[in-house]
Amino acid sequence: MEFGFTDRQTAFRNEVKKFLDRELPSEYDLAVINPAEDRYRDDVWELQKSLARKFGEKGWLKLSWPAEYSGKDNDPFLYYILQEEIHYRGAPGWDGFTIGMLAPTLIRFGTEKQKEQHLVPIGKGEIFWCEGFSEPEAGSDLASIQTTAWEDGNNLIINGQKIWTSGAHRADWCFLLARTDPSSPKKHMGLSFLLLDMKTQGISVRQISDMGGGHNLCQVFFDDVKVSKDNILGQPNHGWEVAMVLLDFERGLDIGPISTMRRIYDILVNYARENDLLNNNSVRNRLIDIYIDVETATLLSYRAAWIASKRMTPTGEVSISKTFSYEAQKRAAGNAMTILGSYGQLTKGSELARLNGLIQRWYVETFAFTLFTGSSEIQRNIIATRALGLPRA
């Protein structure tokens, strides 16, 4: 891995910064708008759609795509720089499910018809996708999926439900796993990876309130939902392979949360400076600990991104990056809460809350970080078997 950025990469970072300065409302700031909590709010969602289309017009949503799909020879690392700057500002417009996960999976497994149908609007920022994986009885043990998709001529009929589906109430399409062959000898076999229009008859969505005050998580119910077999991504009954590749893209190639942590670190340093806390050894040590975590997490993510930019699959590296960075955010949020003291526990809207309740919201959110996209325990198993070649326990 080469350290440092090329002149082109540095120029692109500056271009993105200027673009965000110009396009974001003047009052827009991470300490005011919480991306996780407010992203799907009506006014923010309108900004999300507007910025996504502008990113698309610039070709920024296709930065990691091969030239045959993007139309030009891109530097794939520009894709990660774009993510860094967007998330550092807490800006909308970037959809990880669509751009970071589904698009590269479509490029790898999709038919020409599927690529033509979906990659064009994705690259223009015109559509948004959600992920239909988790179920009431299939979370960490994802292969226990019970949603079914039985053959009906040239179609499949889907019945079942998904849970913890982020943004399902806003999404245009959903990619999901469903069981298409119940006779398979192993539960991770007999699953198919499906592409489903959320306007299809028989789909209903129910929002869930989370402990951070957000409403972006949803339950999705499928009642005799008809979908063409042409909407199977990859081979029928081999959806597990497709899903595992997609999850590799999700786990380690999303540098966004690390950039959010870096921004919060900068906010905390400024807070400590304004409140004469920089000479307090306890505060200094906690700021240093956060900084160490930020820098280490960034380099681990860069390594996974660099491997991916060489058109290789960084399976072990993404699990290492995901495990460290998400656990680091829990540590950092705890340190941030200690720096603010009792004021850090106050929520957004309280007149005594520091930083508009930013740290309280972040602290609560980080408890979910080590669970979704595969818990830390699952990531350690992946590291053991795929990176170290150890036998399965």
mmCIF file of C-alpha atoms in Angstrom:
data_model
loop_
_atom_site.group_PDB
_atom_site.id
_atom_site.type_symbol
_atom_site.label_atom_id
_atom_site.label_comp_id
_atom_site.label_asym_id
_atom_site.label_seq_id
_atom_site.Cartn_x
_atom_site.Cartn_y
_atom_site.Cartn_z
ATOM 1 C CA MET A 1 0.000 0.000 0.000
ATOM 2 C CA GLU A 2 1.268 3.460 -0.908
ATOM 3 C CA PHE A 3 0.785 6.256 1.630
ATOM 4 C CA GLY A 4 -0.054 9.780 0.582
ATOM 5 C CA PHE A 5 -2.343 11.202 -2.091
ATOM 6 C CA THR A 6 -1.622 12.031 -5.704
ATOM 7 C CA ASP A 7 -2.050 15.562 -7.042
ATOM 8 C CA ARG A 8 -5.246 14.423 -8.767
ATOM 9 C CA GLN A 9 -6.646 13.006 -5.526
ATOM 10 C CA THR A 10 -5.803 16.162 -3.573
ATOM 11 C CA ALA A 11 -7.375 18.357 -6.245
ATOM 12 C CA PHE A 12 -10.511 16.211 -6.211
ATOM 13 C CA ARG A 13 -10.799 16.479 -2.412
ATOM 14 C CA ASN A 14 -10.628 20.264 -2.680
ATOM 15 C CA GLU A 15 -13.250 20.205 -5.444
ATOM 16 C CA VAL A 16 -15.639 18.194 -3.253
ATOM 17 C CA LYS A 17 -15.097 20.545 -0.308
ATOM 18 C CA LYS A 18 -15.917 23.577 -2.446
ATOM 19 C CA PHE A 19 -18.967 21.828 -3.881
ATOM 20 C CA LEU A 20 -20.331 21.072 -0.394
ATOM 21 C CA ASP A 21 -19.611 24.628 0.771
ATOM 22 C CA ARG A 22 -21.653 25.890 -2.170
ATOM 23 C CA GLU A 23 -24.535 23.401 -2.126
ATOM 24 C CA LEU A 24 -25.239 22.827 1.573
ATOM 25 C CA PRO A 25 -27.558 25.262 3.376
ATOM 26 C CA SER A 26 -25.629 27.734 5.528
ATOM 27 C CA GLU A 27 -27.142 26.385 8.755
ATOM 28 C CA TYR A 28 -26.319 22.793 7.855
ATOM 29 C CA ASP A 29 -23.810 21.232 10.240
ATOM 30 C CA LEU A 30 -23.195 17.833 11.790
ATOM 31 C CA ALA A 31 -23.936 19.261 15.238
ATOM 32 C CA VAL A 32 -27.364 20.387 14.004
ATOM 33 C CA ILE A 33 -28.373 17.636 11.577
ATOM 34 C CA ASN A 34 -27.757 14.086 12.756
ATOM 35 C CA PRO A 35 -27.406 11.945 9.600
ATOM 36 C CA ALA A 36 -28.647 8.758 11.259
ATOM 37 C CA GLU A 37 -31.618 10.403 12.954
ATOM 38 C CA ASP A 38 -32.650 13.053 10.442
ATOM 39 C CA ARG A 39 -31.663 11.606 7.070
ATOM 40 C CA TYR A 40 -35.194 10.499 6.152
ATOM 41 C CA ARG A 41 -36.951 13.603 7.478
ATOM 42 C CA ASP A 42 -38.964 15.244 4.688
ATOM 43 C CA ASP A 43 -36.815 18.368 4.239
ATOM 44 C CA VAL A 44 -33.515 16.496 4.532
ATOM 45 C CA TRP A 45 -34.750 13.806 2.154
ATOM 46 C CA GLU A 46 -35.461 16.459 -0.479
ATOM 47 C CA LEU A 47 -31.887 17.682 -0.061
ATOM 48 C CA GLN A 48 -30.702 14.058 -0.255
ATOM 49 C CA LYS A 49 -32.399 13.594 -3.631
ATOM 50 C CA SER A 50 -31.190 16.940 -4.951
ATOM 51 C CA LEU A 51 -27.555 16.361 -3.991
ATOM 52 C CA ALA A 52 -27.604 12.777 -5.269
ATOM 53 C CA ARG A 53 -28.635 14.010 -8.710
ATOM 54 C CA LYS A 54 -25.926 16.669 -8.655
ATOM 55 C CA PHE A 55 -23.348 14.051 -7.670
ATOM 56 C CA GLY A 56 -24.646 11.997 -10.575
ATOM 57 C CA GLU A 57 -24.309 14.894 -13.015
ATOM 58 C CA LYS A 58 -20.650 15.190 -12.046
ATOM 59 C CA GLY A 59 -20.101 11.466 -12.516
ATOM 60 C CA TRP A 60 -19.140 11.097 -8.854
ATOM 61 C CA LEU A 61 -21.487 8.182 -8.183
ATOM 62 C CA LYS A 62 -19.594 6.064 -10.722
ATOM 63 C CA LEU A 63 -16.065 6.760 -9.501
ATOM 64 C CA SER A 64 -15.408 3.159 -8.461
ATOM 65 C CA TRP A 65 -16.950 1.605 -11.591
ATOM 66 C CA PRO A 66 -14.835 0.067 -14.365
ATOM 67 C CA ALA A 67 -14.476 2.256 -17.456
ATOM 68 C CA GLU A 68 -16.894 0.102 -19.454
ATOM 69 C CA TYR A 69 -19.707 1.158 -17.093
ATOM 70 C CA SER A 70 -18.586 4.616 -15.958
ATOM 71 C CA GLY A 71 -17.617 5.870 -19.399
ATOM 72 C CA LYS A 72 -14.107 6.913 -18.381
ATOM 73 C CA ASP A 73 -11.006 5.607 -16.672
ATOM 74 C CA ASN A 74 -11.491 6.658 -13.041
ATOM 75 C CA ASP A 75 -9.153 6.463 -10.089
ATOM 76 C CA PRO A 76 -11.208 4.199 -7.758
ATOM 77 C CA PHE A 77 -9.699 5.844 -4.684
ATOM 78 C CA LEU A 78 -11.544 9.063 -5.532
ATOM 79 C CA TYR A 79 -14.662 7.164 -4.469
ATOM 80 C CA TYR A 80 -13.352 6.934 -0.892
ATOM 81 C CA ILE A 81 -12.256 10.555 -0.834
ATOM 82 C CA LEU A 82 -15.784 11.561 -1.846
ATOM 83 C CA GLN A 83 -17.222 9.474 0.993
ATOM 84 C CA GLU A 84 -14.811 11.012 3.494
ATOM 85 C CA GLU A 85 -15.765 14.572 2.659
ATOM 86 C CA ILE A 86 -19.512 13.929 2.507
ATOM 87 C CA HIS A 87 -19.583 12.165 5.872
ATOM 88 C CA TYR A 88 -17.213 14.632 7.505
ATOM 89 C CA ARG A 89 -19.812 17.290 6.838
ATOM 90 C CA GLY A 90 -22.709 14.997 7.720
ATOM 91 C CA ALA A 91 -24.106 15.800 4.281
ATOM 92 C CA PRO A 92 -26.909 13.860 2.587
ATOM 93 C CA GLY A 93 -26.766 12.785 -1.034
ATOM 94 C CA TRP A 94 -24.752 9.621 -0.542
ATOM 95 C CA ASP A 95 -26.601 6.312 -0.288
ATOM 96 C CA GLY A 96 -24.361 3.468 0.812
ATOM 97 C CA PHE A 97 -26.896 0.733 0.042
ATOM 98 C CA THR A 98 -27.206 1.902 -3.555
ATOM 99 C CA ILE A 99 -23.746 3.175 -4.466
ATOM 100 C CA GLY A 100 -21.473 1.382 -2.040
ATOM 101 C CA MET A 101 -23.084 -2.041 -1.988
ATOM 102 C CA LEU A 102 -25.539 -2.845 -4.768
ATOM 103 C CA ALA A 103 -23.817 -1.133 -7.707
ATOM 104 C CA PRO A 104 -20.515 -3.066 -7.472
ATOM 105 C CA THR A 105 -22.452 -6.284 -6.809
ATOM 106 C CA LEU A 106 -24.565 -5.667 -9.919
ATOM 107 C CA ILE A 107 -21.417 -5.107 -11.952
ATOM 108 C CA ARG A 108 -20.020 -8.432 -10.766
ATOM 109 C CA PHE A 109 -23.125 -10.642 -10.958
ATOM 110 C CA GLY A 110 -25.722 -8.845 -13.071
ATOM 111 C CA THR A 111 -26.928 -9.796 -16.523
ATOM 112 C CA GLU A 112 -26.527 -7.199 -19.256
ATOM 113 C CA LYS A 113 -30.252 -6.488 -19.023
ATOM 114 C CA GLN A 114 -30.048 -5.961 -15.243
ATOM 115 C CA LYS A 115 -27.033 -3.687 -15.567
ATOM 116 C CA GLU A 116 -28.711 -1.603 -18.245
ATOM 117 C CA GLN A 117 -31.915 -1.310 -16.223
ATOM 118 C CA HIS A 118 -30.353 -0.403 -12.884
ATOM 119 C CA LEU A 119 -26.843 1.014 -13.288
ATOM 120 C CA VAL A 120 -27.952 3.959 -15.427
ATOM 121 C CA PRO A 121 -30.428 5.434 -12.882
ATOM 122 C CA ILE A 122 -28.065 4.560 -10.009
ATOM 123 C CA GLY A 123 -25.246 6.472 -11.695
ATOM 124 C CA LYS A 124 -27.555 9.462 -12.159
ATOM 125 C CA GLY A 125 -28.622 9.473 -8.500
ATOM 126 C CA GLU A 126 -32.242 8.907 -9.482
ATOM 127 C CA ILE A 127 -33.137 5.845 -7.389
ATOM 128 C CA PHE A 128 -32.477 4.589 -3.879
ATOM 129 C CA TRP A 129 -32.331 1.016 -2.615
ATOM 130 C CA CYS A 130 -32.819 -0.698 0.738
ATOM 131 C CA GLU A 131 -31.446 -4.000 2.022
ATOM 132 C CA GLY A 132 -33.846 -6.841 2.870
ATOM 133 C CA PHE A 133 -31.708 -9.309 4.794
ATOM 134 C CA SER A 134 -32.496 -9.432 8.535
ATOM 135 C CA GLU A 135 -35.650 -11.159 9.753
ATOM 136 C CA PRO A 136 -37.152 -11.747 13.210
ATOM 137 C CA GLU A 137 -35.442 -15.168 13.285
ATOM 138 C CA ALA A 138 -32.466 -14.371 11.046
ATOM 139 C CA GLY A 139 -30.046 -11.706 12.231
ATOM 140 C CA SER A 140 -26.483 -12.750 12.965
ATOM 141 C CA ASP A 141 -27.515 -16.209 11.765
ATOM 142 C CA LEU A 142 -28.529 -14.798 8.407
ATOM 143 C CA ALA A 143 -28.809 -18.186 6.719
ATOM 144 C CA SER A 144 -31.916 -18.911 8.829
ATOM 145 C CA ILE A 145 -34.008 -16.772 6.471
ATOM 146 C CA GLN A 146 -37.647 -17.864 6.326
ATOM 147 C CA THR A 147 -38.986 -15.502 3.648
ATOM 148 C CA THR A 148 -39.923 -17.699 0.695
ATOM 149 C CA ALA A 149 -40.110 -17.170 -3.058
ATOM 150 C CA TRP A 150 -41.919 -20.058 -4.769
ATOM 151 C CA GLU A 151 -41.979 -20.580 -8.530
ATOM 152 C CA ASP A 152 -45.109 -19.612 -10.448
ATOM 153 C CA GLY A 153 -44.349 -19.995 -14.143
ATOM 154 C CA ASN A 154 -41.872 -17.280 -15.083
ATOM 155 C CA ASN A 155 -42.396 -15.529 -11.764
ATOM 156 C CA LEU A 156 -41.668 -15.985 -8.076
ATOM 157 C CA ILE A 157 -44.246 -15.381 -5.334
ATOM 158 C CA ILE A 158 -42.666 -13.863 -2.211
ATOM 159 C CA ASN A 159 -44.104 -14.258 1.287
ATOM 160 C CA GLY A 160 -42.495 -13.322 4.586
ATOM 161 C CA GLN A 161 -41.072 -10.323 6.381
ATOM 162 C CA LYS A 162 -37.869 -8.376 6.942
ATOM 163 C CA ILE A 163 -36.874 -6.234 9.904
ATOM 164 C CA TRP A 164 -34.377 -3.440 10.659
ATOM 165 C CA THR A 165 -34.576 -2.414 6.995
ATOM 166 C CA SER A 166 -33.090 1.090 6.873
ATOM 167 C CA GLY A 167 -34.994 3.559 4.734
ATOM 168 C CA ALA A 168 -37.526 1.083 3.360
ATOM 169 C CA HIS A 169 -40.227 3.762 3.574
ATOM 170 C CA ARG A 170 -38.205 5.949 1.191
ATOM 171 C CA ALA A 171 -36.571 3.346 -1.058
ATOM 172 C CA ASP A 172 -37.540 2.833 -4.687
ATOM 173 C CA TRP A 173 -36.148 -0.716 -4.838
ATOM 174 C CA CYS A 174 -35.096 -3.449 -2.424
ATOM 175 C CA PHE A 175 -32.480 -6.177 -2.772
ATOM 176 C CA LEU A 176 -33.259 -9.175 -0.607
ATOM 177 C CA LEU A 177 -32.578 -12.803 0.130
ATOM 178 C CA ALA A 178 -35.425 -15.316 -0.042
ATOM 179 C CA ARG A 179 -35.568 -19.091 0.207
ATOM 180 C CA THR A 180 -36.296 -20.625 -3.189
ATOM 181 C CA ASP A 181 -35.328 -24.259 -2.508
ATOM 182 C CA PRO A 182 -36.313 -25.581 0.943
ATOM 183 C CA SER A 183 -34.960 -29.039 0.112
ATOM 184 C CA SER A 184 -31.319 -27.875 0.113
ATOM 185 C CA PRO A 185 -29.229 -29.862 2.627
ATOM 186 C CA LYS A 186 -27.664 -26.746 4.197
ATOM 187 C CA LYS A 187 -29.550 -23.625 5.217
ATOM 188 C CA HIS A 188 -27.223 -21.210 3.402
ATOM 189 C CA MET A 189 -28.023 -23.088 0.190
ATOM 190 C CA GLY A 190 -31.303 -22.717 -1.663
ATOM 191 C CA LEU A 191 -31.395 -18.930 -1.221
ATOM 192 C CA SER A 192 -31.783 -16.506 -4.115
ATOM 193 C CA PHE A 193 -30.805 -12.837 -4.294
ATOM 194 C CA LEU A 194 -33.736 -10.814 -5.651
ATOM 195 C CA LEU A 195 -34.215 -7.280 -6.985
ATOM 196 C CA LEU A 196 -37.653 -5.941 -6.122
ATOM 197 C CA ASP A 197 -39.511 -2.746 -7.009
ATOM 198 C CA MET A 198 -40.936 -1.378 -3.738
ATOM 199 C CA LYS A 199 -44.100 -0.287 -5.553
ATOM 200 C CA THR A 200 -44.978 -3.913 -6.279
ATOM 201 C CA GLN A 201 -48.419 -4.932 -5.010
ATOM 202 C CA GLY A 202 -48.348 -6.838 -1.722
ATOM 203 C CA ILE A 203 -45.485 -4.924 -0.053
ATOM 204 C CA SER A 204 -46.219 -3.014 3.148
ATOM 205 C CA VAL A 205 -43.781 -1.037 5.298
ATOM 206 C CA ARG A 206 -43.975 -0.164 8.990
ATOM 207 C CA GLN A 207 -41.476 2.262 10.553
ATOM 208 C CA ILE A 208 -39.713 1.453 13.852
ATOM 209 C CA SER A 209 -38.683 4.036 16.468
ATOM 210 C CA ASP A 210 -35.122 3.453 17.676
ATOM 211 C CA MET A 211 -33.485 4.361 20.988
ATOM 212 C CA GLY A 212 -31.701 7.309 19.364
ATOM 213 C CA GLY A 213 -34.967 8.977 18.404
ATOM 214 C CA GLY A 214 -34.783 8.066 14.736
ATOM 215 C CA HIS A 215 -37.410 6.419 12.558
ATOM 216 C CA ASN A 216 -35.304 5.174 9.666
ATOM 217 C CA LEU A 217 -35.584 1.473 10.554
ATOM 218 C CA CYS A 218 -38.539 -0.450 9.174
ATOM 219 C CA GLN A 219 -40.368 -3.735 9.022
ATOM 220 C CA VAL A 220 -41.236 -4.881 5.506
ATOM 221 C CA PHE A 221 -44.003 -7.415 4.855
ATOM 222 C CA PHE A 222 -44.441 -9.443 1.666
ATOM 223 C CA ASP A 223 -47.864 -10.912 0.950
ATOM 224 C CA ASP A 224 -47.992 -12.866 -2.325
ATOM 225 C CA VAL A 225 -45.613 -10.415 -3.992
ATOM 226 C CA LYS A 226 -45.009 -11.363 -7.626
ATOM 227 C CA VAL A 227 -41.578 -10.786 -9.169
ATOM 228 C CA SER A 228 -40.128 -11.993 -12.461
ATOM 229 C CA LYS A 229 -37.373 -14.611 -12.408
ATOM 230 C CA ASP A 230 -35.405 -12.084 -14.464
ATOM 231 C CA ASN A 231 -34.973 -10.211 -11.171
ATOM 232 C CA ILE A 232 -32.756 -12.903 -9.670
ATOM 233 C CA LEU A 233 -29.212 -11.541 -9.334
ATOM 234 C CA GLY A 234 -26.665 -14.285 -9.891
ATOM 235 C CA GLN A 235 -27.656 -17.914 -10.155
ATOM 236 C CA PRO A 236 -30.962 -19.191 -8.682
ATOM 237 C CA ASN A 237 -30.448 -20.833 -5.279
ATOM 238 C CA HIS A 238 -26.931 -19.347 -5.067
ATOM 239 C CA GLY A 239 -27.862 -16.029 -3.500
ATOM 240 C CA TRP A 240 -25.628 -16.619 -0.492
ATOM 241 C CA GLU A 241 -22.526 -16.103 -2.635
ATOM 242 C CA VAL A 242 -23.910 -12.826 -3.977
ATOM 243 C CA ALA A 243 -24.888 -11.632 -0.491
ATOM 244 C CA MET A 244 -21.447 -12.367 0.972
ATOM 245 C CA VAL A 245 -19.733 -10.308 -1.725
ATOM 246 C CA LEU A 246 -22.195 -7.466 -1.140
ATOM 247 C CA LEU A 247 -21.560 -7.583 2.616
ATOM 248 C CA ASP A 248 -17.826 -7.323 2.013
ATOM 249 C CA PHE A 249 -18.511 -4.047 0.214
ATOM 250 C CA GLU A 250 -20.707 -2.907 3.123
ATOM 251 C CA ARG A 251 -18.420 -3.840 5.999
ATOM 252 C CA GLY A 252 -15.061 -2.433 5.154
ATOM 253 C CA LEU A 253 -15.343 -0.160 2.152
ATOM 254 C CA ASP A 254 -17.538 2.408 3.893
ATOM 255 C CA ILE A 255 -15.194 4.985 5.360
ATOM 256 C CA GLY A 256 -18.109 7.274 6.182
ATOM 257 C CA PRO A 257 -18.509 6.425 9.895
ATOM 258 C CA ILE A 258 -14.781 6.960 10.414
ATOM 259 C CA SER A 259 -15.044 10.414 8.847
ATOM 260 C CA THR A 260 -17.947 11.170 11.168
ATOM 261 C CA MET A 261 -15.741 10.158 14.107
ATOM 262 C CA ARG A 262 -12.979 12.449 12.818
ATOM 263 C CA ARG A 263 -15.395 15.368 12.557
ATOM 264 C CA ILE A 264 -16.677 14.794 16.083
ATOM 265 C CA TYR A 265 -13.068 14.671 17.314
ATOM 266 C CA ASP A 266 -12.440 18.078 15.706
ATOM 267 C CA ILE A 267 -15.640 19.428 17.285
ATOM 268 C CA LEU A 268 -14.508 18.138 20.698
ATOM 269 C CA VAL A 269 -11.064 19.729 20.374
ATOM 270 C CA ASN A 270 -12.700 23.048 19.559
ATOM 271 C CA TYR A 271 -15.091 22.624 22.505
ATOM 272 C CA ALA A 272 -12.191 21.888 24.858
ATOM 273 C CA ARG A 273 -10.298 24.923 23.574
ATOM 274 C CA GLU A 274 -13.270 27.269 23.993
ATOM 275 C CA ASN A 275 -13.915 25.994 27.531
ATOM 276 C CA ASP A 276 -10.273 26.066 28.723
ATOM 277 C CA LEU A 277 -10.089 22.284 29.042
ATOM 278 C CA LEU A 278 -6.947 21.624 27.013
ATOM 279 C CA ASN A 279 -4.749 21.848 30.109
ATOM 280 C CA ASN A 280 -6.882 19.266 31.917
ATOM 281 C CA ASN A 281 -4.865 16.037 31.763
ATOM 282 C CA SER A 282 -7.955 13.827 31.826
ATOM 283 C CA VAL A 283 -9.485 15.670 28.874
ATOM 284 C CA ARG A 284 -6.185 15.702 26.968
ATOM 285 C CA ASN A 285 -5.701 11.960 27.417
ATOM 286 C CA ARG A 286 -9.204 11.175 26.233
ATOM 287 C CA LEU A 287 -8.799 13.392 23.185
ATOM 288 C CA ILE A 288 -5.525 11.624 22.402
ATOM 289 C CA ASP A 289 -7.209 8.225 22.714
ATOM 290 C CA ILE A 290 -9.916 9.323 20.274
ATOM 291 C CA TYR A 291 -7.285 10.631 17.864
ATOM 292 C CA ILE A 292 -5.362 7.334 17.960
ATOM 293 C CA ASP A 293 -8.560 5.432 17.181
ATOM 294 C CA VAL A 294 -9.442 7.803 14.324
ATOM 295 C CA GLU A 295 -6.034 7.506 12.672
ATOM 296 C CA THR A 296 -5.799 3.734 13.089
ATOM 297 C CA ALA A 297 -9.330 3.168 11.790
ATOM 298 C CA THR A 298 -8.626 5.416 8.803
ATOM 299 C CA LEU A 299 -5.495 3.502 7.813
ATOM 300 C CA LEU A 300 -7.223 0.134 8.141
ATOM 301 C CA SER A 301 -10.047 1.355 5.933
ATOM 302 C CA TYR A 302 -7.566 2.810 3.434
ATOM 303 C CA ARG A 303 -5.843 -0.557 3.221
ATOM 304 C CA ALA A 304 -9.104 -2.347 2.403
ATOM 305 C CA ALA A 305 -9.971 0.397 -0.080
ATOM 306 C CA TRP A 306 -6.547 0.207 -1.738
ATOM 307 C CA ILE A 307 -6.891 -3.558 -2.212
ATOM 308 C CA ALA A 308 -10.365 -3.076 -3.690
ATOM 309 C CA SER A 309 -9.028 -0.354 -6.013
ATOM 310 C CA LYS A 310 -6.727 -3.018 -7.486
ATOM 311 C CA ARG A 311 -9.836 -5.067 -8.382
ATOM 312 C CA MET A 312 -9.116 -7.611 -5.644
ATOM 313 C CA THR A 313 -11.520 -8.741 -2.894
ATOM 314 C CA PRO A 314 -10.300 -7.649 0.569
ATOM 315 C CA THR A 315 -12.424 -10.096 2.569
ATOM 316 C CA GLY A 316 -10.220 -10.415 5.658
ATOM 317 C CA GLU A 317 -9.191 -6.785 5.535
ATOM 318 C CA VAL A 318 -12.759 -5.482 5.522
ATOM 319 C CA SER A 319 -13.602 -7.513 8.626
ATOM 320 C CA ILE A 320 -10.493 -6.194 10.377
ATOM 321 C CA SER A 321 -11.441 -2.650 9.409
ATOM 322 C CA LYS A 322 -15.080 -3.051 10.405
ATOM 323 C CA THR A 323 -14.275 -4.637 13.768
ATOM 324 C CA PHE A 324 -11.716 -2.051 14.786
ATOM 325 C CA SER A 325 -13.479 1.063 13.500
ATOM 326 C CA TYR A 326 -16.891 0.283 14.971
ATOM 327 C CA GLU A 327 -15.467 -0.730 18.345
ATOM 328 C CA ALA A 328 -13.299 2.397 18.209
ATOM 329 C CA GLN A 329 -16.408 4.528 17.809
ATOM 330 C CA LYS A 330 -17.906 3.036 20.960
ATOM 331 C CA ARG A 331 -14.697 3.867 22.830
ATOM 332 C CA ALA A 332 -14.567 7.353 21.320
ATOM 333 C CA ALA A 333 -18.201 8.075 22.174
ATOM 334 C CA GLY A 334 -17.567 6.996 25.765
ATOM 335 C CA ASN A 335 -14.541 9.283 25.968
ATOM 336 C CA ALA A 336 -16.538 12.136 24.444
ATOM 337 C CA MET A 337 -19.301 11.633 26.989
ATOM 338 C CA THR A 338 -16.738 11.819 29.808
ATOM 339 C CA ILE A 339 -15.220 15.029 28.410
ATOM 340 C CA LEU A 340 -18.625 16.731 28.456
ATOM 341 C CA GLY A 341 -19.518 15.309 31.859
ATOM 342 C CA SER A 342 -23.155 15.272 32.933
ATOM 343 C CA TYR A 343 -24.016 17.761 30.190
ATOM 344 C CA GLY A 344 -23.154 15.107 27.638
ATOM 345 C CA GLN A 345 -26.181 13.057 28.697
ATOM 346 C CA LEU A 346 -28.630 15.792 27.725
ATOM 347 C CA THR A 347 -30.532 15.319 24.497
ATOM 348 C CA LYS A 348 -31.024 17.619 21.549
ATOM 349 C CA GLY A 349 -33.451 20.397 22.441
ATOM 350 C CA SER A 350 -32.413 20.784 26.080
ATOM 351 C CA GLU A 351 -31.235 24.330 26.764
ATOM 352 C CA LEU A 352 -28.311 22.985 28.823
ATOM 353 C CA ALA A 353 -27.213 20.382 26.269
ATOM 354 C CA ARG A 354 -23.687 20.825 24.974
ATOM 355 C CA LEU A 355 -23.080 20.644 21.208
ATOM 356 C CA ASN A 356 -26.838 20.425 20.666
ATOM 357 C CA GLY A 357 -26.962 16.885 22.069
ATOM 358 C CA LEU A 358 -24.571 15.566 19.400
ATOM 359 C CA ILE A 359 -22.551 13.385 21.771
ATOM 360 C CA GLN A 360 -25.592 11.867 23.467
ATOM 361 C CA ARG A 361 -27.035 10.883 20.098
ATOM 362 C CA TRP A 362 -23.737 9.488 18.873
ATOM 363 C CA TYR A 363 -23.121 7.574 22.104
ATOM 364 C CA VAL A 364 -26.481 5.796 21.873
ATOM 365 C CA GLU A 365 -26.027 5.004 18.173
ATOM 366 C CA THR A 366 -22.608 3.398 18.621
ATOM 367 C CA PHE A 367 -24.081 0.512 20.616
ATOM 368 C CA ALA A 368 -25.660 -0.758 17.412
ATOM 369 C CA PHE A 369 -22.483 -0.326 15.370
ATOM 370 C CA THR A 370 -20.874 -3.541 16.591
ATOM 371 C CA LEU A 371 -24.038 -5.497 15.783
ATOM 372 C CA PHE A 372 -25.172 -4.566 12.305
ATOM 373 C CA THR A 373 -23.544 -5.863 9.104
ATOM 374 C CA GLY A 374 -22.304 -8.776 11.157
ATOM 375 C CA SER A 375 -21.444 -8.482 14.845
ATOM 376 C CA SER A 376 -17.871 -8.134 16.101
ATOM 377 C CA GLU A 377 -17.986 -11.792 17.110
ATOM 378 C CA ILE A 378 -18.884 -12.812 13.557
ATOM 379 C CA GLN A 379 -16.152 -10.551 12.150
ATOM 380 C CA ARG A 380 -13.580 -12.217 14.388
ATOM 381 C CA ASN A 381 -14.647 -15.604 13.063
ATOM 382 C CA ILE A 382 -14.238 -14.315 9.504
ATOM 383 C CA ILE A 383 -10.783 -12.962 10.320
ATOM 384 C CA ALA A 384 -9.809 -16.294 11.867
ATOM 385 C CA THR A 385 -10.909 -18.411 8.913
ATOM 386 C CA ARG A 386 -10.344 -16.158 5.897
ATOM 387 C CA ALA A 387 -7.386 -14.010 6.942
ATOM 388 C CA LEU A 388 -5.495 -16.399 9.237
ATOM 389 C CA GLY A 389 -6.579 -19.715 7.738
ATOM 390 C CA LEU A 390 -7.615 -21.115 11.107
ATOM 391 C CA PRO A 391 -10.113 -23.979 11.314
ATOM 392 C CA ARG A 392 -13.722 -23.204 12.138
ATOM 393 C CA ALA A 393 -14.476 -23.444 15.831
#
